[in-house]
C-alpha positions as a printed Julia matrix, in Angstrom:
87×3 Matrix{Float64}:
 -24.07  112.77  207.51
 -26.95  112.77  205.04
 -26.71  111.58  201.47
 -28.27  113.03  198.36
 -30.07  110.78  195.89
 -26.98  110.64  193.64
 -24.83  109.36  196.52
 -23.04  112.56  197.52
 -22.63  113.18  201.23
 -22.47  116.45  203.04
 -23.19  118.41  206.15
 -24.47  121.63  204.61
 -27.82  122.37  203.04
 -27.71  121.95  199.29
 -31.38  121.15  198.79
 -34.68  123.02  198.91
 -37.19  122.51  201.7
 -39.64  120.91  202.1
 -38.29  117.72  200.61
 -39.09  114.04  200.67
 -36.5   111.81  202.35
 -35.71  108.1   202.24
 -35.05  106.32  205.54
 -32.03  104.01  205.1
 -32.64  101.95  208.25
 -35.75   99.91  209.15
 -36.88  102.93  211.15
 -35.47  106.05  212.8
 -36.42  107.34  216.24
 -38.35  110.61  216.35
 -37.41  113.15  219.03
 -39.25  116.17  220.49
 -36.35  118.43  219.51
 -33.24  118.61  217.38
 -30.94  116.41  219.47
 -30.48  113.06  221.17
 -30.95  114.78  224.53
 -34.66  115.27  223.75
 -37.39  112.73  224.51
 -38.17  110.05  221.9
 -41.81  110.07  220.82
 -41.87  107.19  218.36
 -40.25  106.21  215.12
 -40.65  106.76  211.4
 -39.94  104.4   208.5
 -39.67  104.89  204.76
 -43.24  103.57  204.4
 -44.41  106.72  206.22
 -43.21  108.84  203.25
 -41.37  111.32  205.5
 -40.97  114.94  204.45
 -38.53  117.39  206.08
 -39.63  121.03  206.41
 -36.8   122.47  208.52
 -33.19  121.57  209.33
 -31.23  122.49  212.48
 -27.73  121.7   213.64
 -27.61  119.96  217.02
 -24.75  119.0   219.31
 -21.6   117.63  217.65
 -22.69  119.29  214.37
 -25.36  116.63  213.73
 -28.08  117.85  211.37
 -31.71  117.21  212.33
 -34.83  117.4   210.19
 -38.28  118.46  211.36
 -41.01  116.19  209.99
 -43.85  117.81  208.09
 -46.27  115.47  209.87
 -45.55  117.3   213.12
 -44.29  114.1   214.77
 -40.94  115.67  215.69
 -37.28  115.63  214.64
 -35.07  112.92  213.1
 -31.28  112.79  212.72
 -30.33  113.23  209.08
 -27.41  110.79  209.27
 -29.65  107.82  208.38
 -31.55  109.33  205.47
 -31.19  110.11  201.79
 -32.43  113.47  200.52
 -34.61  112.98  197.44
 -33.67  116.22  195.71
 -36.43  117.74  193.64
 -39.11  115.58  195.26
 -41.13  118.1   197.2
 -44.31  117.31  199.07
């Protein structure tokens, strides 16, 4: 479940895309598609200034964000949406 900057959590889309996100962990694995069943192709950290351009729902209703960099998809459960901070 993603969190908005003000601490609210949710599973729906209540923010405009593209948007900047904050990675809450040291790093998050990047996948070739919107799901854990896809191949991992690396990782992304907050220092990479990640931006999400598209969101899809994967298995078990997990939301996934497509990175603007073209690197792939990340699960949105470990990020904070920085509402209003477009890139």
